[in-house]
CSV table of C-alpha atoms in Angstrom, one decimal:
chain,number,residue,atom,x,y,z
A,1,MET,CA,200.6,52.7,54.0
A,2,THR,CA,202.4,55.7,55.0
A,3,TYR,CA,205.4,55.7,57.3
A,4,LYS,CA,207.1,58.7,59.0
A,5,ILE,CA,210.8,58.8,58.8
A,6,ILE,CA,212.8,60.7,61.6
A,7,PRO,CA,216.4,60.6,60.3
A,8,ASP,CA,219.5,60.3,62.1
A,9,VAL,CA,222.0,63.3,62.1
A,10,ASN,CA,224.5,61.1,60.0
A,11,ILE,CA,222.1,60.2,57.3
A,12,LYS,CA,223.5,60.1,53.8
A,13,ASN,CA,222.3,59.6,50.2
A,14,SER,CA,225.0,57.2,49.0
A,15,ASN,CA,222.5,54.1,49.0
A,16,ASN,CA,219.4,55.7,48.0
A,17,ASP,CA,219.7,54.2,44.4
A,18,THR,CA,219.2,50.6,46.2
A,19,LEU,CA,215.8,52.0,47.2
A,20,ALA,CA,215.0,53.2,43.9
A,21,GLN,CA,215.9,49.8,42.3
A,22,ALA,CA,213.5,48.2,44.9
A,23,MET,CA,210.8,50.4,43.8
A,24,ALA,CA,211.5,49.8,40.3
A,25,VAL,CA,211.1,46.1,40.4
A,26,CYS,CA,207.5,46.5,41.6
A,27,PHE,CA,206.4,47.6,37.9
A,28,GLN,CA,203.4,45.6,36.7
A,29,GLU,CA,202.4,45.1,33.2
A,30,PRO,CA,198.8,46.0,32.4
A,31,LEU,CA,198.0,42.4,32.2
A,32,GLN,CA,199.2,41.8,35.7
A,33,ARG,CA,196.9,44.7,36.8
A,34,ILE,CA,193.8,43.0,35.5
A,35,THR,CA,191.2,41.9,38.1
A,36,LYS,CA,187.6,40.7,38.3
A,37,LYS,CA,186.9,44.3,39.3
A,38,GLY,CA,188.8,45.7,36.2
A,39,LEU,CA,192.2,47.3,35.5
A,40,ILE,CA,193.7,48.7,38.7
A,41,GLU,CA,196.0,51.7,38.8
A,42,PRO,CA,199.6,51.3,38.2
A,43,LEU,CA,201.7,51.2,41.6
A,44,LYS,CA,202.6,54.8,42.9
A,45,PHE,CA,205.0,55.7,45.8
A,46,TYR,CA,204.9,59.1,47.6
A,47,PHE,CA,207.7,60.7,49.4
A,48,ASP,CA,206.3,64.0,51.2
A,49,ILE,CA,208.3,66.6,53.1
A,50,GLU,CA,206.0,68.5,55.5
A,51,ILE,CA,207.6,72.0,56.4
A,52,ALA,CA,206.3,74.4,59.0
A,53,LYS,CA,208.1,77.1,61.3
A,54,ASN,CA,211.3,75.4,62.8
A,55,GLN,CA,209.9,71.9,61.8
A,56,THR,CA,210.4,69.5,59.0
A,57,GLU,CA,208.7,66.0,58.9
A,58,PHE,CA,209.2,63.3,56.2
A,59,TYR,CA,206.7,60.7,55.1
A,60,PHE,CA,206.9,57.7,52.8
A,61,THR,CA,203.8,55.9,51.2
A,62,ILE,CA,204.1,52.3,49.8
A,63,PRO,CA,201.4,50.4,48.0
A,64,THR,CA,200.2,47.6,50.4
A,65,ASN,CA,201.0,44.6,48.2
A,66,VAL,CA,204.7,45.7,47.7
A,67,GLU,CA,205.1,47.0,51.4
A,68,ASP,CA,207.4,44.6,52.9
A,69,LEU,CA,210.0,44.5,50.0
A,70,VAL,CA,210.3,48.2,50.0
A,71,LEU,CA,209.9,49.0,53.5
A,72,ASN,CA,212.4,46.5,54.6
A,73,LYS,CA,215.0,48.0,51.9
A,74,ALA,CA,214.4,51.6,53.4
A,75,LYS,CA,215.1,50.4,57.0
A,76,THR,CA,218.3,48.7,55.7
A,77,ILE,CA,219.7,51.8,54.0
A,78,TRP,CA,218.4,54.1,56.6
A,79,SER,CA,219.3,51.7,59.5
A,80,LYS,CA,219.6,54.4,62.2
A,81,ALA,CA,216.4,56.3,61.3
A,82,ASN,CA,213.2,55.9,63.3
A,83,ILE,CA,210.7,54.7,60.6
A,84,HIS,CA,207.1,54.0,61.9
A,85,GLU,CA,203.7,54.0,60.6
A,86,LYS,CA,201.8,57.2,60.7
A,87,VAL,CA,199.0,59.0,58.7
A,88,LEU,CA,200.0,62.3,56.9
A,89,GLU,CA,197.5,64.5,58.4
A,90,ASN,CA,196.0,67.2,56.0
A,91,LYS,CA,196.6,70.6,57.8
A,92,PHE,CA,196.3,72.8,54.6
A,93,ASN,CA,193.3,74.8,54.0
A,94,GLU,CA,192.0,74.4,50.5
A,95,HIS,CA,191.2,78.3,50.2
A,96,SER,CA,194.5,79.6,51.3
A,97,THR,CA,196.7,77.3,49.5
A,98,GLU,CA,198.6,77.6,46.3
A,99,MET,CA,200.2,74.9,44.3
A,100,ALA,CA,202.9,74.6,41.8
A,101,GLU,CA,204.6,71.7,39.9
A,102,LEU,CA,208.3,71.3,38.9
A,103,VAL,CA,209.1,69.7,35.5
A,104,LEU,CA,212.2,69.2,33.6
A,105,LYS,CA,213.2,72.0,31.4
A,106,TYR,CA,214.8,70.1,28.5
A,107,HIS,CA,214.4,66.6,26.9
A,108,ASN,CA,213.9,64.1,29.4
A,109,PHE,CA,217.0,62.1,28.5
A,110,LYS,CA,219.0,64.7,30.0
A,111,SER,CA,219.8,64.2,33.6
A,112,LEU,CA,219.7,66.4,36.8
A,113,SER,CA,223.0,66.5,38.9
A,114,THR,CA,222.5,63.5,41.0
A,115,ASP,CA,225.8,63.6,43.1
A,116,LYS,CA,225.4,61.5,46.2
A,117,SER,CA,228.3,63.2,48.3
A,118,ASP,CA,226.0,65.7,49.7
A,119,LEU,CA,222.5,66.3,50.8
A,120,TYR,CA,221.2,68.9,48.6
A,121,PRO,CA,218.5,69.8,48.1
A,122,LEU,CA,217.7,68.7,51.6
A,123,THR,CA,220.0,71.2,53.2
A,124,ASN,CA,218.2,74.1,51.4
A,125,ILE,CA,214.9,72.7,52.1
A,126,MET,CA,215.4,72.5,55.8
A,127,ALA,CA,216.5,76.4,55.7
A,128,ILE,CA,213.0,77.2,54.6
A,129,THR,CA,211.7,76.3,58.2
A,130,LYS,CA,213.2,79.6,59.5
A,131,ALA,CA,211.5,81.9,57.0
A,132,LEU,CA,207.7,80.7,57.8
A,133,ASN,CA,205.5,82.3,60.2
A,134,ASP,CA,203.7,80.4,62.8
A,135,GLU,CA,200.5,79.6,60.7
A,136,GLU,CA,202.2,78.8,57.4
A,137,ARG,CA,203.0,75.2,55.8
A,138,VAL,CA,204.8,74.0,52.7
A,139,ARG,CA,204.6,70.6,51.4
A,140,ILE,CA,206.9,69.0,48.8
A,141,SER,CA,205.2,66.1,47.3
A,142,ILE,CA,207.1,63.6,45.1
A,143,CYS,CA,205.1,60.8,43.4
A,144,PHE,CA,207.1,57.8,41.8
A,145,GLU,CA,205.4,55.6,39.2
A,146,PRO,CA,207.7,52.8,38.1
A,147,LEU,CA,208.2,52.4,34.4
A,148,LYS,CA,209.0,49.6,32.3
A,149,ARG,CA,212.8,49.9,31.7
A,150,ALA,CA,212.7,48.9,27.9
A,151,ASN,CA,210.1,51.6,27.2
A,152,TRP,CA,212.2,54.2,28.8
A,153,ILE,CA,215.2,53.2,26.8
A,154,SER,CA,213.1,53.4,23.7
A,155,LYS,CA,211.7,56.9,24.7
A,156,ALA,CA,215.0,58.0,25.5
A,157,ASN,CA,216.4,56.8,22.1
A,158,ASP,CA,213.5,58.7,20.2
A,159,GLU,CA,214.2,61.8,22.2
A,160,TYR,CA,217.8,61.8,21.2
A,161,LYS,CA,217.0,61.4,17.6
A,162,GLN,CA,214.6,64.4,17.8
A,163,PHE,CA,217.4,66.6,19.7
A,164,LYS,CA,220.2,65.4,17.0
A,165,ASN,CA,217.6,66.5,14.0
A,166,GLY,CA,217.5,70.1,15.9
A,167,LYS,CA,214.3,69.8,17.9
A,168,ARG,CA,214.8,71.9,21.0
A,169,VAL,CA,212.7,71.4,24.2
A,170,ASP,CA,212.5,74.5,26.7
A,171,ARG,CA,209.6,74.1,29.3
A,172,GLU,CA,210.6,77.4,31.0
A,173,VAL,CA,207.6,79.8,31.4
A,174,ASN,CA,208.2,82.9,29.8
A,175,LYS,CA,209.2,85.9,31.8
A,176,SER,CA,206.0,88.0,31.6
A,177,GLU,CA,203.8,84.8,32.3
A,178,GLN,CA,205.8,83.9,35.3
A,179,LEU,CA,205.7,87.3,36.6
A,180,ALA,CA,201.9,87.5,36.0
A,181,LYS,CA,201.5,84.2,38.0
A,182,LEU,CA,203.6,85.6,40.9
A,183,GLY,CA,201.4,88.8,40.9
A,184,VAL,CA,204.5,90.8,40.3
A,185,LYS,CA,203.4,93.8,38.0
A,186,THR,CA,206.5,96.0,38.1
A,187,VAL,CA,210.3,95.6,38.4
A,188,GLU,CA,210.2,97.4,41.7
A,189,MET,CA,208.1,94.6,43.1
A,190,ALA,CA,210.4,92.0,41.8
A,191,LEU,CA,213.2,93.7,43.6
A,192,ASN,CA,211.2,93.9,46.8
A,193,TYR,CA,210.7,90.1,46.6
A,194,TYR,CA,214.6,89.7,46.1
A,195,ILE,CA,215.2,92.0,49.1
A,196,GLU,CA,212.6,90.5,51.5
A,197,PHE,CA,213.5,86.8,50.5
A,198,GLN,CA,217.2,86.7,50.3
A,199,MET,CA,217.3,82.8,49.9
A,200,LEU,CA,215.9,83.4,46.4
A,201,ILE,CA,218.2,83.7,43.4
A,202,PHE,CA,217.2,86.8,41.4
A,203,GLU,CA,216.7,84.4,38.2
A,204,ALA,CA,214.1,82.4,40.1
A,205,VAL,CA,211.9,85.7,40.2
A,206,LEU,CA,212.7,87.1,36.7
A,207,GLY,CA,213.1,83.8,34.9
A,208,THR,CA,216.0,82.1,33.6
A,209,VAL,CA,218.3,82.9,30.4
A,210,ILE,CA,217.5,80.2,27.6
A,211,PRO,CA,220.9,78.7,26.5
A,212,ASP,CA,221.7,79.7,22.8
A,213,SER,CA,221.6,77.2,20.1
A,214,GLU,CA,225.4,76.6,19.9
A,215,GLU,CA,225.5,75.8,23.5
A,216,GLU,CA,222.6,73.5,22.9
A,217,LYS,CA,224.7,71.7,20.2
A,218,LYS,CA,227.5,70.9,22.4
A,219,GLN,CA,225.5,68.3,24.2
A,220,ILE,CA,225.6,65.5,21.8
A,221,ILE,CA,225.3,61.9,22.7
A,222,ASN,CA,225.0,58.9,20.5
A,223,ILE,CA,222.9,55.9,21.6
A,224,ASN,CA,222.9,52.4,20.2
A,225,LEU,CA,220.3,50.0,21.3
A,226,ASN,CA,220.9,46.4,21.7
A,227,ASP,CA,219.2,43.7,23.7
A,228,GLU,CA,220.8,44.9,27.1
A,229,GLY,CA,219.7,48.5,26.5
A,230,ALA,CA,221.3,51.7,25.7
A,231,ILE,CA,225.0,52.3,25.2
A,232,LEU,CA,226.5,55.7,24.6
A,233,ASN,CA,229.4,55.7,22.4
A,234,LYS,CA,230.3,59.3,22.9
A,235,ALA,CA,229.4,61.9,25.6
A,236,ASP,CA,231.0,65.2,24.8
A,237,GLY,CA,229.6,67.9,26.9
A,238,VAL,CA,227.2,65.6,28.8
A,239,ASN,CA,227.8,64.6,32.4
A,240,HIS,CA,227.9,61.0,33.6
A,241,GLN,CA,224.5,61.3,35.3
A,242,THR,CA,223.0,61.7,31.7
A,243,THR,CA,225.3,58.7,30.4
A,244,TYR,CA,223.8,56.6,33.2
A,245,LYS,CA,220.2,57.8,33.0
A,246,GLN,CA,219.8,56.3,29.5
A,247,SER,CA,219.7,52.7,30.6
A,248,ALA,CA,218.9,53.0,34.4
A,249,GLU,CA,215.5,52.2,36.1
A,250,ALA,CA,212.9,54.8,35.3
A,251,PHE,CA,210.0,56.3,36.9
A,252,MET,CA,207.2,58.6,36.0
A,253,THR,CA,207.7,61.5,38.5
A,254,ARG,CA,205.4,64.3,39.6
A,255,ILE,CA,206.8,67.1,41.9
A,256,LEU,CA,204.5,69.3,43.8
A,257,ILE,CA,204.9,72.1,45.9
A,258,LEU,CA,201.8,73.4,48.1
A,259,SER,CA,202.1,76.6,50.2
A,260,ASP,CA,199.4,77.5,52.7
A,261,SER,CA,199.5,81.2,54.1
A,262,SER,CA,196.7,83.6,54.9
A,263,ASP,CA,198.8,86.2,53.1
A,264,LYS,CA,198.2,85.6,49.4
A,265,GLN,CA,201.7,87.0,48.3
A,266,ARG,CA,203.5,85.0,50.9
A,267,ARG,CA,201.9,81.8,49.5
A,268,LYS,CA,203.6,82.5,46.1
A,269,SER,CA,206.8,83.4,47.9
A,270,ASN,CA,207.2,80.4,50.0
A,271,ILE,CA,206.7,78.3,46.8
A,272,LEU,CA,209.5,80.1,45.3
A,273,MET,CA,211.7,79.4,48.3
A,274,ALA,CA,211.0,75.7,48.0
A,275,TYR,CA,211.6,75.7,44.2
A,276,ASN,CA,214.7,77.6,44.8
A,277,SER,CA,216.1,74.7,46.9
A,278,PHE,CA,216.2,72.6,43.9
A,279,LYS,CA,218.8,74.7,42.0
A,280,ASP,CA,221.5,72.6,43.2
A,281,LEU,CA,220.3,69.7,41.2
A,282,SER,CA,220.9,71.5,37.7
A,283,GLY,CA,223.2,69.8,35.4
A,284,ASP,CA,222.4,68.8,31.8
A,285,ASN,CA,218.9,69.5,32.8
A,286,GLU,CA,217.2,71.6,35.5
A,287,LEU,CA,213.9,71.9,37.0
A,288,VAL,CA,211.4,74.7,36.1
A,289,MET,CA,208.3,75.8,38.0
A,290,ARG,CA,204.6,76.1,36.8
A,291,PHE,CA,201.9,77.2,38.9
A,292,THR,CA,198.8,75.0,38.5
A,293,ASP,CA,194.9,75.6,38.4
A,294,HIS,CA,193.7,76.2,41.7
A,295,LYS,CA,190.9,73.7,41.0
A,296,TYR,CA,193.2,70.7,41.2
A,297,ILE,CA,194.2,71.5,44.9
A,298,LYS,CA,191.3,70.0,46.6
A,299,GLU,CA,192.0,66.8,44.6
A,300,VAL,CA,195.6,66.7,45.3
A,301,LEU,CA,195.1,67.2,49.0
A,302,LYS,CA,192.5,64.6,49.1
A,303,LYS,CA,194.6,62.3,47.1
A,304,ASN,CA,197.7,62.9,49.1
């Protein structure tokens, strides 16, 4: 079931972890998902931000069998918001829509910055509305699939061992590939991008600099596993969000950005503006962007 959320002006992030915990406890083991008709899909929650010129709308989709639990928690933490049932209409044209996904750049055990004292990246996302034309739309779609906590702790421990042994993970698309995906063939075109869309940080167009190995070695953590989960004995050079993430509730997460415009170049530019909004979440980890194959757009629009 999908609900539209109209926030009040004083909404805050301070209790959002309570909602995350409510979604996390909805995890079902494979045996719990076996029915007479076969194995049903894992539960998934969707949070969609629909952006048009001078307009932003928020939608929260909850599986029917856990609807009361999660919806009541949302209404508790966002007590002054108007939350009501409403279908998320598909106003995107498949043929004039571009899509990209955001993925973690480094090892999954490393955390983004999750400071709850501000509303970033929402503040930056809201600013996109001023840059869109009347016929343009952008959607940021975030899917959450609860994971078994013990499985996440085991995965985090394995990744840490690989990291400690020198394995390096960097999912950043290289500069030439990124520019090709954007349709940017010359440095002059890249500069024109920056001049026209001033919200973009220049590195979002030209690619980011990969940290050198010495900097990477500074991020050392030690994890011991016991019956209660992961314990970090030392966290030199690692922020407290990464420390917390090792034993926190976990989700398989997918972040997509869809952009609809009759102008092919602006489709990509609007995606870049949305991606740039997430730069404030950079901490021990950060989000990097990948353009997806166009053949998946129809499937995503139908699914969402």
